[in-house]
Amino acid sequence: MSLIDSGWAAWLPNELLDAHAAQLGGSADRRAFRKRLEAGPSDEDRERWERFSMVCPSRIDLPADAEGLTPERADELLDELGLTGQVAEPVELVLTLDHDDLRELERIRSARAVEGVGDADLSGLPSLSDTFGKDVGRNDPCPCGSGKKFKRCHGS
């Protein structure tokens, strides 16, 4: 059973995912992992490593990049993250927002802070407890305005 759930898999660098697969797999997985380390990180690998370095728990001594990463060091990192033992220890995962996400969050927060929002008269709106089409016969036109009979539209 793998200790890496979808949350971890989305954030771990490819090198550490491959190191974990090499620990659980056979000699082919270990050989593929060694070849990956020998080839060095791709641009995508560098970007993923950088993203992980922002959310990595502070107690982990994560190298600045994957250059020169050895299988032994990758195993140590997985062990520090609690992903190699039989019982996974809780690990704090802090998510960061990029500039656009942060701007969107600030826009939502400022919209909530606007005075007068929520003071509108709601008495003219239909009740949420009323059933749609309660007083409509099956062969009457549907109140939604589709032009269909109620029984063929919302009455089914």
Coordinates of C-alpha atoms in Angstrom, one line a residue:
M1 CA 0.0 0.0 0.0
S2 CA 1.3 3.4 -0.9
L3 CA 1.4 6.1 1.7
I4 CA 1.3 8.9 -0.8
D5 CA -2.3 10.1 -1.3
S6 CA -3.5 12.4 -4.1
G7 CA -2.7 15.4 -2.0
W8 CA 1.0 14.5 -1.6
A9 CA 1.2 13.3 -5.2
A10 CA 0.2 16.7 -6.5
W11 CA 3.0 18.5 -4.6
L12 CA 5.9 16.1 -4.4
P13 CA 8.7 16.6 -6.9
N14 CA 9.0 14.0 -9.6
E15 CA 12.3 12.9 -8.2
L16 CA 10.8 12.1 -4.8
L17 CA 7.8 10.3 -6.4
D18 CA 10.2 8.1 -8.4
A19 CA 12.3 7.5 -5.2
H20 CA 9.2 6.4 -3.4
A21 CA 8.3 4.1 -6.4
A22 CA 11.8 2.7 -6.3
Q23 CA 11.5 1.9 -2.6
L24 CA 8.3 0.0 -3.2
G25 CA 9.1 -1.5 -6.6
G26 CA 11.6 -3.9 -8.0
S27 CA 15.0 -3.5 -9.6
A28 CA 13.5 -1.9 -12.8
D29 CA 12.0 0.9 -10.7
R30 CA 15.3 1.5 -8.9
R31 CA 17.2 1.5 -12.2
A32 CA 14.8 4.0 -13.8
F33 CA 15.2 6.2 -10.7
R34 CA 19.0 6.2 -10.9
K35 CA 18.8 7.0 -14.7
R36 CA 16.4 10.0 -13.9
L37 CA 18.9 11.3 -11.4
E38 CA 21.8 10.9 -13.7
A39 CA 20.0 12.7 -16.5
G40 CA 19.3 15.7 -14.3
P41 CA 16.1 17.6 -13.8
S42 CA 14.0 18.8 -16.7
D43 CA 12.4 22.3 -16.8
E44 CA 9.2 20.8 -15.5
D45 CA 11.1 19.0 -12.7
R46 CA 12.7 22.2 -11.7
E47 CA 9.4 24.1 -11.6
R48 CA 7.8 21.3 -9.6
W49 CA 10.8 21.2 -7.1
E50 CA 10.5 25.0 -6.7
R51 CA 6.8 24.8 -6.0
F52 CA 7.4 22.0 -3.5
S53 CA 10.1 24.1 -1.7
M54 CA 7.4 26.7 -1.0
V55 CA 5.1 24.2 0.8
C56 CA 7.6 21.9 2.3
P57 CA 7.5 21.7 6.1
S58 CA 10.1 23.9 7.6
R59 CA 11.6 21.0 9.6
I60 CA 12.7 19.4 6.4
D61 CA 16.2 20.4 5.1
L62 CA 15.2 20.5 1.4
P63 CA 18.0 21.2 -1.1
A64 CA 17.5 24.3 -3.2
D65 CA 17.1 22.2 -6.3
A66 CA 17.3 18.6 -7.5
E67 CA 20.8 18.9 -9.1
G68 CA 23.1 16.4 -7.5
L69 CA 20.3 14.6 -5.6
T70 CA 21.5 11.1 -4.7
P71 CA 19.2 8.1 -4.1
E72 CA 20.3 8.1 -0.5
R73 CA 19.4 11.8 0.0
A74 CA 16.0 11.2 -1.7
D75 CA 15.4 8.3 0.7
E76 CA 16.3 10.6 3.6
L77 CA 13.9 13.3 2.4
L78 CA 11.1 10.8 2.1
D79 CA 11.9 9.5 5.6
E80 CA 11.9 13.1 7.0
L81 CA 8.5 13.6 5.3
G82 CA 7.2 10.4 7.0
L83 CA 6.5 8.7 3.7
T84 CA 8.7 5.6 4.1
G85 CA 7.7 4.0 7.4
Q86 CA 4.8 1.6 8.1
V87 CA 2.9 4.3 9.9
A88 CA 2.7 7.7 8.3
E89 CA 3.3 10.6 10.7
P90 CA 1.2 13.7 10.2
V91 CA 2.9 16.2 8.0
E92 CA 1.8 19.8 7.8
L93 CA 1.2 20.9 4.2
V94 CA 0.9 24.7 3.7
L95 CA -0.5 25.8 0.4
T96 CA 0.5 29.1 -1.2
L97 CA -1.5 31.3 -3.5
D98 CA 0.0 32.8 -6.6
H99 CA -0.6 36.5 -7.4
D100 CA -3.8 35.9 -9.4
D101 CA -5.3 33.7 -6.7
L102 CA -4.4 36.2 -4.0
R103 CA -6.0 39.1 -5.9
E104 CA -9.2 37.0 -6.4
L105 CA -9.3 36.2 -2.6
E106 CA -8.8 39.9 -1.8
R107 CA -11.6 40.8 -4.2
I108 CA -14.0 38.4 -2.5
R109 CA -13.0 39.6 0.9
S110 CA -13.6 43.2 0.0
A111 CA -17.0 42.4 -1.6
R112 CA -18.0 40.8 1.8
A113 CA -16.9 43.9 3.6
V114 CA -19.1 46.3 1.6
E115 CA -21.8 47.9 3.8
G116 CA -25.4 47.4 2.8
V117 CA -24.8 44.0 1.2
G118 CA -27.4 41.6 2.7
D119 CA -29.8 44.4 3.7
A120 CA -32.0 43.9 0.6
D121 CA -35.7 43.2 1.0
L122 CA -36.2 39.5 0.3
S123 CA -39.9 39.3 1.0
G124 CA -40.7 39.4 -2.8
L125 CA -38.7 36.3 -3.5
P126 CA -40.3 32.9 -3.5
S127 CA -40.0 30.8 -0.4
L128 CA -37.3 28.1 -0.4
S129 CA -39.7 25.8 1.4
D130 CA -42.4 26.0 -1.3
T131 CA -42.4 23.2 -3.9
F132 CA -42.0 24.4 -7.5
G133 CA -45.2 23.9 -9.4
K134 CA -47.3 23.0 -6.4
D135 CA -50.5 24.5 -7.7
V136 CA -50.0 23.5 -11.4
G137 CA -51.9 20.7 -13.0
R138 CA -50.1 18.0 -14.9
N139 CA -51.4 19.2 -18.3
D140 CA -51.0 23.0 -17.6
P141 CA -48.0 24.9 -19.1
C142 CA -44.9 24.6 -17.0
P143 CA -44.3 27.7 -14.8
C144 CA -40.6 27.8 -15.8
G145 CA -41.7 29.3 -19.2
S146 CA -40.4 26.5 -21.4
G147 CA -43.8 26.2 -23.2
K148 CA -43.9 22.4 -22.4
K149 CA -46.6 20.8 -20.3
F150 CA -45.7 20.6 -16.7
K151 CA -45.7 16.8 -16.7
R152 CA -43.1 16.7 -19.5
C153 CA -40.9 19.4 -18.0
H154 CA -40.6 19.8 -14.2
G155 CA -43.4 17.5 -13.2
S156 CA -41.7 14.2 -13.7

